PDB file of C-alpha atoms in Angstrom:
ATOM      1  CA  UNK A   1      61.156 -78.347  -9.792  1.00  0.00           C
ATOM      2  CA  UNK A   2      63.410 -77.271 -12.663  1.00  0.00           C
ATOM      3  CA  UNK A   3      64.132 -73.618 -11.945  1.00  0.00           C
ATOM      4  CA  UNK A   4      67.859 -72.929 -11.598  1.00  0.00           C
ATOM      5  CA  UNK A   5      69.379 -70.450  -9.132  1.00  0.00           C
ATOM      6  CA  UNK A   6      72.751 -68.737  -8.879  1.00  0.00           C
ATOM      7  CA  UNK A   7      72.826 -68.220  -5.108  1.00  0.00           C
ATOM      8  CA  UNK A   8      70.820 -71.186  -3.816  1.00  0.00           C
ATOM      9  CA  UNK A   9      71.023 -74.955  -3.948  1.00  0.00           C
ATOM     10  CA  UNK A  10      67.600 -76.582  -4.064  1.00  0.00           C
ATOM     11  CA  UNK A  11      66.765 -80.228  -3.615  1.00  0.00           C
ATOM     12  CA  UNK A  12      63.925 -82.456  -2.535  1.00  0.00           C
ATOM     13  CA  UNK A  13      64.303 -85.328  -0.088  1.00  0.00           C
ATOM     14  CA  UNK A  14      61.117 -87.376   0.123  1.00  0.00           C
ATOM     15  CA  UNK A  15      58.441 -84.788   0.988  1.00  0.00           C
ATOM     16  CA  UNK A  16      60.874 -82.204   2.381  1.00  0.00           C
ATOM     17  CA  UNK A  17      62.285 -79.317   0.362  1.00  0.00           C
ATOM     18  CA  UNK A  18      65.778 -78.054   1.236  1.00  0.00           C
ATOM     19  CA  UNK A  19      66.952 -74.519   0.418  1.00  0.00           C
ATOM     20  CA  UNK A  20      70.686 -73.974   0.918  1.00  0.00           C
ATOM     21  CA  UNK A  21      72.158 -70.480   0.758  1.00  0.00           C
ATOM     22  CA  UNK A  22      75.183 -70.843  -1.476  1.00  0.00           C
ATOM     23  CA  UNK A  23      77.529 -67.868  -1.278  1.00  0.00           C
ATOM     24  CA  UNK A  24      80.111 -69.413   1.074  1.00  0.00           C
ATOM     25  CA  UNK A  25      82.919 -66.987   0.144  1.00  0.00           C
ATOM     26  CA  UNK A  26      80.925 -64.207   1.850  1.00  0.00           C
ATOM     27  CA  UNK A  27      79.440 -66.474   4.557  1.00  0.00           C
ATOM     28  CA  UNK A  28      76.215 -66.629   2.522  1.00  0.00           C
ATOM     29  CA  UNK A  29      75.574 -62.914   2.965  1.00  0.00           C
ATOM     30  CA  UNK A  30      72.391 -61.798   1.243  1.00  0.00           C
ATOM     31  CA  UNK A  31      72.471 -59.488  -1.737  1.00  0.00           C
ATOM     32  CA  UNK A  32      69.399 -58.566  -3.773  1.00  0.00           C
ATOM     33  CA  UNK A  33      69.727 -61.605  -6.036  1.00  0.00           C
ATOM     34  CA  UNK A  34      69.841 -64.063  -3.154  1.00  0.00           C
ATOM     35  CA  UNK A  35      66.789 -62.512  -1.462  1.00  0.00           C
ATOM     36  CA  UNK A  36      64.927 -62.551  -4.782  1.00  0.00           C
ATOM     37  CA  UNK A  37      65.847 -66.155  -5.490  1.00  0.00           C
ATOM     38  CA  UNK A  38      64.806 -67.174  -1.974  1.00  0.00           C
ATOM     39  CA  UNK A  39      61.368 -65.664  -2.576  1.00  0.00           C
ATOM     40  CA  UNK A  40      61.105 -67.588  -5.845  1.00  0.00           C
ATOM     41  CA  UNK A  41      62.245 -70.883  -4.289  1.00  0.00           C
ATOM     42  CA  UNK A  42      59.752 -70.538  -1.452  1.00  0.00           C
ATOM     43  CA  UNK A  43      56.956 -69.797  -3.922  1.00  0.00           C
ATOM     44  CA  UNK A  44      57.865 -72.953  -5.864  1.00  0.00           C
ATOM     45  CA  UNK A  45      57.829 -75.146  -2.751  1.00  0.00           C
ATOM     46  CA  UNK A  46      54.572 -73.674  -1.491  1.00  0.00           C
ATOM     47  CA  UNK A  47      52.871 -74.564  -4.770  1.00  0.00           C
ATOM     48  CA  UNK A  48      54.364 -78.070  -4.863  1.00  0.00           C
ATOM     49  CA  UNK A  49      51.734 -80.333  -3.289  1.00  0.00           C
ATOM     50  CA  UNK A  50      54.277 -83.108  -2.753  1.00  0.00           C
ATOM     51  CA  UNK A  51      56.320 -80.923  -0.387  1.00  0.00           C
ATOM     52  CA  UNK A  52      55.171 -81.041   3.242  1.00  0.00           C
ATOM     53  CA  UNK A  53      58.036 -79.190   4.960  1.00  0.00           C
ATOM     54  CA  UNK A  54      60.798 -76.733   3.959  1.00  0.00           C
ATOM     55  CA  UNK A  55      64.266 -76.378   5.477  1.00  0.00           C
ATOM     56  CA  UNK A  56      66.497 -73.302   5.219  1.00  0.00           C
ATOM     57  CA  UNK A  57      70.225 -73.735   5.782  1.00  0.00           C
ATOM     58  CA  UNK A  58      73.590 -72.346   4.677  1.00  0.00           C
ATOM     59  CA  UNK A  59      76.593 -73.842   2.909  1.00  0.00           C
ATOM     60  CA  UNK A  60      80.199 -73.841   4.036  1.00  0.00           C
ATOM     61  CA  UNK A  61      79.460 -74.192   7.748  1.00  0.00           C
ATOM     62  CA  UNK A  62      77.483 -70.972   8.223  1.00  0.00           C
ATOM     63  CA  UNK A  63      73.786 -70.157   8.002  1.00  0.00           C
ATOM     64  CA  UNK A  64      74.414 -66.557   6.854  1.00  0.00           C
ATOM     65  CA  UNK A  65      76.201 -63.418   7.992  1.00  0.00           C
ATOM     66  CA  UNK A  66      73.150 -61.315   7.071  1.00  0.00           C
ATOM     67  CA  UNK A  67      73.044 -58.513   4.529  1.00  0.00           C
ATOM     68  CA  UNK A  68      76.022 -58.143   2.180  1.00  0.00           C
ATOM     69  CA  UNK A  69      77.241 -54.725   3.367  1.00  0.00           C
ATOM     70  CA  UNK A  70      79.580 -53.932   0.443  1.00  0.00           C
ATOM     71  CA  UNK A  71      76.823 -54.803  -2.031  1.00  0.00           C
ATOM     72  CA  UNK A  72      74.352 -52.727  -0.014  1.00  0.00           C
ATOM     73  CA  UNK A  73      76.635 -49.683  -0.001  1.00  0.00           C
ATOM     74  CA  UNK A  74      76.992 -49.893  -3.769  1.00  0.00           C
ATOM     75  CA  UNK A  75      73.234 -50.209  -4.253  1.00  0.00           C
ATOM     76  CA  UNK A  76      72.369 -47.397  -1.840  1.00  0.00           C
ATOM     77  CA  UNK A  77      74.905 -44.846  -3.049  1.00  0.00           C
ATOM     78  CA  UNK A  78      73.066 -41.586  -3.661  1.00  0.00           C
ATOM     79  CA  UNK A  79      69.539 -43.012  -3.383  1.00  0.00           C
ATOM     80  CA  UNK A  80      66.580 -41.265  -1.755  1.00  0.00           C
ATOM     81  CA  UNK A  81      64.353 -42.707   0.972  1.00  0.00           C
ATOM     82  CA  UNK A  82      62.274 -44.781  -1.452  1.00  0.00           C
ATOM     83  CA  UNK A  83      65.474 -46.342  -2.801  1.00  0.00           C
ATOM     84  CA  UNK A  84      66.436 -47.437   0.713  1.00  0.00           C
ATOM     85  CA  UNK A  85      62.971 -48.888   1.229  1.00  0.00           C
ATOM     86  CA  UNK A  86      63.240 -50.728  -2.092  1.00  0.00           C
ATOM     87  CA  UNK A  87      66.620 -52.117  -1.017  1.00  0.00           C
ATOM     88  CA  UNK A  88      65.167 -53.902   2.020  1.00  0.00           C
ATOM     89  CA  UNK A  89      61.911 -54.919   0.329  1.00  0.00           C
ATOM     90  CA  UNK A  90      63.045 -58.335  -1.062  1.00  0.00           C
ATOM     91  CA  UNK A  91      64.444 -59.363   2.338  1.00  0.00           C
ATOM     92  CA  UNK A  92      61.321 -58.329   4.203  1.00  0.00           C
ATOM     93  CA  UNK A  93      59.166 -60.016   1.574  1.00  0.00           C
ATOM     94  CA  UNK A  94      61.074 -63.255   2.199  1.00  0.00           C
ATOM     95  CA  UNK A  95      60.560 -62.942   5.961  1.00  0.00           C
ATOM     96  CA  UNK A  96      56.846 -62.273   5.494  1.00  0.00           C
ATOM     97  CA  UNK A  97      56.574 -65.198   3.082  1.00  0.00           C
ATOM     98  CA  UNK A  98      58.096 -67.517   5.690  1.00  0.00           C
ATOM     99  CA  UNK A  99      55.863 -66.067   8.438  1.00  0.00           C
ATOM    100  CA  UNK A 100      52.755 -66.770   6.318  1.00  0.00           C
ATOM    101  CA  UNK A 101      53.977 -69.989   4.668  1.00  0.00           C
ATOM    102  CA  UNK A 102      51.344 -72.720   4.511  1.00  0.00           C
ATOM    103  CA  UNK A 103      53.841 -75.471   5.360  1.00  0.00           C
ATOM    104  CA  UNK A 104      56.291 -75.861   8.256  1.00  0.00           C
ATOM    105  CA  UNK A 105      59.563 -73.975   7.752  1.00  0.00           C
ATOM    106  CA  UNK A 106      62.629 -75.042   9.743  1.00  0.00           C
ATOM    107  CA  UNK A 107      65.792 -72.963  10.069  1.00  0.00           C
ATOM    108  CA  UNK A 108      68.818 -75.273  10.422  1.00  0.00           C
ATOM    109  CA  UNK A 109      71.585 -73.110  11.860  1.00  0.00           C
ATOM    110  CA  UNK A 110      75.285 -73.868  11.785  1.00  0.00           C
ATOM    111  CA  UNK A 111      78.058 -71.344  12.363  1.00  0.00           C
ATOM    112  CA  UNK A 112      76.989 -67.714  12.174  1.00  0.00           C
ATOM    113  CA  UNK A 113      73.403 -66.545  11.852  1.00  0.00           C
ATOM    114  CA  UNK A 114      73.453 -62.749  11.926  1.00  0.00           C
ATOM    115  CA  UNK A 115      71.471 -59.639  11.062  1.00  0.00           C
ATOM    116  CA  UNK A 116      68.914 -60.086   8.313  1.00  0.00           C
ATOM    117  CA  UNK A 117      69.515 -63.840   8.331  1.00  0.00           C
ATOM    118  CA  UNK A 118      68.753 -63.936  12.059  1.00  0.00           C
ATOM    119  CA  UNK A 119      65.484 -62.101  11.378  1.00  0.00           C
ATOM    120  CA  UNK A 120      64.678 -64.625   8.646  1.00  0.00           C
ATOM    121  CA  UNK A 121      65.341 -67.528  11.010  1.00  0.00           C
ATOM    122  CA  UNK A 122      63.109 -65.966  13.677  1.00  0.00           C
ATOM    123  CA  UNK A 123      60.279 -65.797  11.129  1.00  0.00           C
ATOM    124  CA  UNK A 124      60.563 -69.574  10.655  1.00  0.00           C
ATOM    125  CA  UNK A 125      58.243 -71.889  12.534  1.00  0.00           C
ATOM    126  CA  UNK A 126      61.055 -73.841  14.145  1.00  0.00           C
ATOM    127  CA  UNK A 127      64.767 -73.215  14.716  1.00  0.00           C
ATOM    128  CA  UNK A 128      67.299 -76.004  15.188  1.00  0.00           C
ATOM    129  CA  UNK A 129      70.867 -74.954  15.938  1.00  0.00           C
ATOM    130  CA  UNK A 130      74.089 -76.883  16.084  1.00  0.00           C
ATOM    131  CA  UNK A 131      76.077 -76.564  19.273  1.00  0.00           C
ATOM    132  CA  UNK A 132      78.717 -73.935  18.564  1.00  0.00           C
ATOM    133  CA  UNK A 133      76.473 -71.767  16.402  1.00  0.00           C
ATOM    134  CA  UNK A 134      76.420 -68.029  17.098  1.00  0.00           C
ATOM    135  CA  UNK A 135      73.332 -65.875  16.644  1.00  0.00           C
ATOM    136  CA  UNK A 136      72.724 -62.142  16.842  1.00  0.00           C
ATOM    137  CA  UNK A 137      71.794 -58.785  15.404  1.00  0.00           C
ATOM    138  CA  UNK A 138      74.959 -56.666  15.187  1.00  0.00           C
ATOM    139  CA  UNK A 139      73.345 -54.017  12.952  1.00  0.00           C
ATOM    140  CA  UNK A 140      73.832 -51.363  15.612  1.00  0.00           C
ATOM    141  CA  UNK A 141      77.579 -51.935  15.437  1.00  0.00           C
ATOM    142  CA  UNK A 142      77.588 -50.977  11.771  1.00  0.00           C
ATOM    143  CA  UNK A 143      75.354 -47.930  12.323  1.00  0.00           C
ATOM    144  CA  UNK A 144      72.199 -49.629  11.048  1.00  0.00           C
ATOM    145  CA  UNK A 145      69.054 -51.213  12.478  1.00  0.00           C
ATOM    146  CA  UNK A 146      66.945 -54.329  11.967  1.00  0.00           C
ATOM    147  CA  UNK A 147      64.841 -53.979   8.785  1.00  0.00           C
ATOM    148  CA  UNK A 148      62.476 -56.795   9.877  1.00  0.00           C
ATOM    149  CA  UNK A 149      62.003 -56.023  13.560  1.00  0.00           C
ATOM    150  CA  UNK A 150      60.845 -59.410  14.790  1.00  0.00           C
ATOM    151  CA  UNK A 151      63.307 -59.745  17.681  1.00  0.00           C
ATOM    152  CA  UNK A 152      61.194 -58.085  20.435  1.00  0.00           C
ATOM    153  CA  UNK A 153      58.371 -60.489  19.551  1.00  0.00           C
ATOM    154  CA  UNK A 154      60.357 -63.694  20.060  1.00  0.00           C
ATOM    155  CA  UNK A 155      62.085 -62.840  23.343  1.00  0.00           C
ATOM    156  CA  UNK A 156      61.574 -60.777  26.462  1.00  0.00           C
ATOM    157  CA  UNK A 157      62.242 -57.047  26.720  1.00  0.00           C
ATOM    158  CA  UNK A 158      65.594 -57.331  28.519  1.00  0.00           C
ATOM    159  CA  UNK A 159      67.053 -59.839  26.092  1.00  0.00           C
ATOM    160  CA  UNK A 160      65.705 -57.956  23.071  1.00  0.00           C
ATOM    161  CA  UNK A 161      67.431 -54.777  24.227  1.00  0.00           C
ATOM    162  CA  UNK A 162      70.621 -56.685  24.930  1.00  0.00           C
ATOM    163  CA  UNK A 163      70.665 -58.196  21.467  1.00  0.00           C
ATOM    164  CA  UNK A 164      69.618 -55.104  19.512  1.00  0.00           C
ATOM    165  CA  UNK A 165      71.291 -52.349  21.501  1.00  0.00           C
ATOM    166  CA  UNK A 166      74.662 -53.949  22.259  1.00  0.00           C
ATOM    167  CA  UNK A 167      75.147 -56.063  19.135  1.00  0.00           C
ATOM    168  CA  UNK A 168      76.525 -58.902  21.273  1.00  0.00           C
ATOM    169  CA  UNK A 169      76.215 -62.413  19.847  1.00  0.00           C
ATOM    170  CA  UNK A 170      74.553 -65.333  21.599  1.00  0.00           C
ATOM    171  CA  UNK A 171      75.791 -68.896  21.747  1.00  0.00           C
ATOM    172  CA  UNK A 172      73.296 -71.466  20.526  1.00  0.00           C
ATOM    173  CA  UNK A 173      72.986 -72.792  24.077  1.00  0.00           C
ATOM    174  CA  UNK A 174      72.007 -69.390  25.438  1.00  0.00           C
ATOM    175  CA  UNK A 175      69.679 -68.804  22.501  1.00  0.00           C
ATOM    176  CA  UNK A 176      67.877 -72.016  23.438  1.00  0.00           C
ATOM    177  CA  UNK A 177      67.605 -70.941  27.086  1.00  0.00           C
ATOM    178  CA  UNK A 178      65.894 -67.679  26.168  1.00  0.00           C
ATOM    179  CA  UNK A 179      63.482 -69.250  23.709  1.00  0.00           C
ATOM    180  CA  UNK A 180      65.041 -68.544  20.306  1.00  0.00           C
ATOM    181  CA  UNK A 181      65.990 -72.136  19.486  1.00  0.00           C
ATOM    182  CA  UNK A 182      63.772 -75.219  19.687  1.00  0.00           C
ATOM    183  CA  UNK A 183      66.552 -77.783  19.871  1.00  0.00           C
ATOM    184  CA  UNK A 184      70.328 -77.909  20.141  1.00  0.00           C
ATOM    185  CA  UNK A 185      71.923 -80.489  17.852  1.00  0.00           C
ATOM    186  CA  UNK A 186      75.304 -82.140  18.499  1.00  0.00           C
ATOM    187  CA  UNK A 187      78.091 -81.228  16.052  1.00  0.00           C
ATOM    188  CA  UNK A 188      77.549 -82.896  12.707  1.00  0.00           C
ATOM    189  CA  UNK A 189      74.029 -84.045  13.603  1.00  0.00           C
ATOM    190  CA  UNK A 190      71.865 -81.148  12.458  1.00  0.00           C
ATOM    191  CA  UNK A 191      70.653 -82.922   9.321  1.00  0.00           C
ATOM    192  CA  UNK A 192      69.436 -85.918  11.320  1.00  0.00           C
ATOM    193  CA  UNK A 193      67.720 -83.550  13.778  1.00  0.00           C
ATOM    194  CA  UNK A 194      66.000 -81.765  10.905  1.00  0.00           C
ATOM    195  CA  UNK A 195      64.868 -85.028   9.328  1.00  0.00           C
ATOM    196  CA  UNK A 196      63.359 -86.154  12.637  1.00  0.00           C
ATOM    197  CA  UNK A 197      61.394 -82.897  12.922  1.00  0.00           C
ATOM    198  CA  UNK A 198      60.337 -83.090   9.261  1.00  0.00           C
ATOM    199  CA  UNK A 199      58.995 -86.642   9.712  1.00  0.00           C
ATOM    200  CA  UNK A 200      57.003 -85.546  12.756  1.00  0.00           C
ATOM    201  CA  UNK A 201      55.571 -82.481  11.037  1.00  0.00           C
ATOM    202  CA  UNK A 202      54.762 -84.460   7.906  1.00  0.00           C
ATOM    203  CA  UNK A 203      52.318 -86.576   9.894  1.00  0.00           C
ATOM    204  CA  UNK A 204      49.863 -83.707  10.334  1.00  0.00           C
ATOM    205  CA  UNK A 205      47.051 -82.853   7.968  1.00  0.00           C
ATOM    206  CA  UNK A 206      48.419 -79.842   6.090  1.00  0.00           C
ATOM    207  CA  UNK A 207      45.104 -77.968   6.382  1.00  0.00           C
ATOM    208  CA  UNK A 208      44.826 -78.576  10.130  1.00  0.00           C
ATOM    209  CA  UNK A 209      48.464 -77.677  10.723  1.00  0.00           C
ATOM    210  CA  UNK A 210      48.176 -74.420   8.789  1.00  0.00           C
ATOM    211  CA  UNK A 211      44.953 -73.456  10.554  1.00  0.00           C
ATOM    212  CA  UNK A 212      46.733 -73.872  13.892  1.00  0.00           C
ATOM    213  CA  UNK A 213      49.705 -71.849  12.681  1.00  0.00           C
ATOM    214  CA  UNK A 214      47.344 -69.049  11.693  1.00  0.00           C
ATOM    215  CA  UNK A 215      45.826 -68.897  15.165  1.00  0.00           C
ATOM    216  CA  UNK A 216      49.271 -68.419  16.709  1.00  0.00           C
ATOM    217  CA  UNK A 217      50.440 -65.871  14.140  1.00  0.00           C
ATOM    218  CA  UNK A 218      47.214 -63.884  14.244  1.00  0.00           C
ATOM    219  CA  UNK A 219      47.408 -63.577  18.007  1.00  0.00           C
ATOM    220  CA  UNK A 220      50.703 -61.723  17.479  1.00  0.00           C
ATOM    221  CA  UNK A 221      49.275 -59.658  14.650  1.00  0.00           C
ATOM    222  CA  UNK A 222      46.328 -58.607  16.839  1.00  0.00           C
ATOM    223  CA  UNK A 223      48.884 -57.322  19.340  1.00  0.00           C
ATOM    224  CA  UNK A 224      50.484 -55.170  16.637  1.00  0.00           C
ATOM    225  CA  UNK A 225      53.169 -57.354  15.072  1.00  0.00           C
ATOM    226  CA  UNK A 226      52.652 -56.073  11.514  1.00  0.00           C
ATOM    227  CA  UNK A 227      52.618 -52.441  12.660  1.00  0.00           C
ATOM    228  CA  UNK A 228      55.869 -52.991  14.540  1.00  0.00           C
ATOM    229  CA  UNK A 229      57.539 -54.461  11.444  1.00  0.00           C
ATOM    230  CA  UNK A 230      56.438 -51.408   9.442  1.00  0.00           C
ATOM    231  CA  UNK A 231      57.840 -49.152  12.168  1.00  0.00           C
ATOM    232  CA  UNK A 232      61.143 -51.028  11.944  1.00  0.00           C
ATOM    233  CA  UNK A 233      61.269 -50.391   8.191  1.00  0.00           C
ATOM    234  CA  UNK A 234      60.716 -46.682   8.816  1.00  0.00           C
ATOM    235  CA  UNK A 235      63.490 -46.643  11.414  1.00  0.00           C
ATOM    236  CA  UNK A 236      65.896 -48.369   9.023  1.00  0.00           C
ATOM    237  CA  UNK A 237      65.165 -45.793   6.305  1.00  0.00           C
ATOM    238  CA  UNK A 238      65.501 -42.847   8.696  1.00  0.00           C
ATOM    239  CA  UNK A 239      68.766 -44.146  10.153  1.00  0.00           C
ATOM    240  CA  UNK A 240      70.219 -44.435   6.661  1.00  0.00           C
ATOM    241  CA  UNK A 241      70.225 -40.635   6.404  1.00  0.00           C
ATOM    242  CA  UNK A 242      71.554 -39.774   9.861  1.00  0.00           C
ATOM    243  CA  UNK A 243      74.949 -38.113   9.604  1.00  0.00           C
ATOM    244  CA  UNK A 244      77.392 -39.804  11.945  1.00  0.00           C
ATOM    245  CA  UNK A 245      81.186 -39.648  11.963  1.00  0.00           C
ATOM    246  CA  UNK A 246      81.556 -43.301  12.948  1.00  0.00           C
ATOM    247  CA  UNK A 247      79.270 -44.454  10.135  1.00  0.00           C
ATOM    248  CA  UNK A 248      81.085 -42.277   7.602  1.00  0.00           C
ATOM    249  CA  UNK A 249      84.458 -43.665   8.669  1.00  0.00           C
ATOM    250  CA  UNK A 250      83.188 -47.247   8.690  1.00  0.00           C
ATOM    251  CA  UNK A 251      81.720 -47.056   5.203  1.00  0.00           C
ATOM    252  CA  UNK A 252      84.837 -45.344   3.861  1.00  0.00           C
ATOM    253  CA  UNK A 253      86.914 -48.194   5.276  1.00  0.00           C
ATOM    254  CA  UNK A 254      84.610 -50.801   3.703  1.00  0.00           C
ATOM    255  CA  UNK A 255      85.131 -49.191   0.299  1.00  0.00           C
ATOM    256  CA  UNK A 256      88.862 -48.595   0.767  1.00  0.00           C
ATOM    257  CA  UNK A 257      90.093 -51.570   2.829  1.00  0.00           C
ATOM    258  CA  UNK A 258      87.403 -54.201   2.396  1.00  0.00           C
ATOM    259  CA  UNK A 259      84.657 -55.521   4.617  1.00  0.00           C
ATOM    260  CA  UNK A 260      86.752 -57.681   6.967  1.00  0.00           C
ATOM    261  CA  UNK A 261      89.237 -54.923   7.739  1.00  0.00           C
ATOM    262  CA  UNK A 262      86.471 -52.379   8.311  1.00  0.00           C
ATOM    263  CA  UNK A 263      84.591 -54.670  10.703  1.00  0.00           C
ATOM    264  CA  UNK A 264      87.768 -55.320  12.698  1.00  0.00           C
ATOM    265  CA  UNK A 265      88.202 -51.572  13.031  1.00  0.00           C
ATOM    266  CA  UNK A 266      84.576 -51.126  14.114  1.00  0.00           C
ATOM    267  CA  UNK A 267      84.886 -53.923  16.670  1.00  0.00           C
ATOM    268  CA  UNK A 268      87.562 -52.001  18.563  1.00  0.00           C
ATOM    269  CA  UNK A 269      84.874 -49.501  19.596  1.00  0.00           C
ATOM    270  CA  UNK A 270      82.985 -52.167  21.555  1.00  0.00           C
ATOM    271  CA  UNK A 271      85.776 -54.014  23.333  1.00  0.00           C
TER     272      UNK A 271
END
């Protein structure tokens, strides 16, 4: 694999492909380029017959803080509904690609895993999280919604509402208790945990494994999973055009004072 990326670090270890999000100065927040490069990297690994398993992780001690809000505001300035839909398309394409991927995909979570990155991790086949990691969907706290609405499908109704409608974050331990995480890993041990899972998964016939994955995924799709994701996209687009004084103030502060300052201001509304 020779393709070079600006926002990702790619390497192969035996028959396992590792994709590391590499924008640590912004906690690996996703802009359009990073989503696009992730789609390309996944396509490369899916076509590589020597690769039996793929791992997604972040650099600098965090999985990802989700969508890059300042970059999103710049991209969405003055656009119509189709422009908003185009903005979220690369991220949703990446989530769908992981959902349908022919090989096992493991999310290895350290630090923060938020928003769009949380949705991406939930689309993975397996989630391993280091003790101390924090997971959640705080979109509601920045006057947005989940563009890939997978959360209600991976947890019960009460917990889904708690996560989506309060914006509160979950510890990795609680995320494991409510079924979002397969295994908690001791600090500094997540790579060894991932390698153990990769060795186990690599023992299966790839055709048999994928056929079994399809039966699980299709049972969700029969229940309306794909329609619900499409509904979530529509909700995200519609919410983008709702006039709200809090949202106006928040976005003005992002542009004027920077992302960190604006988020601290927004947080005071929920304390």
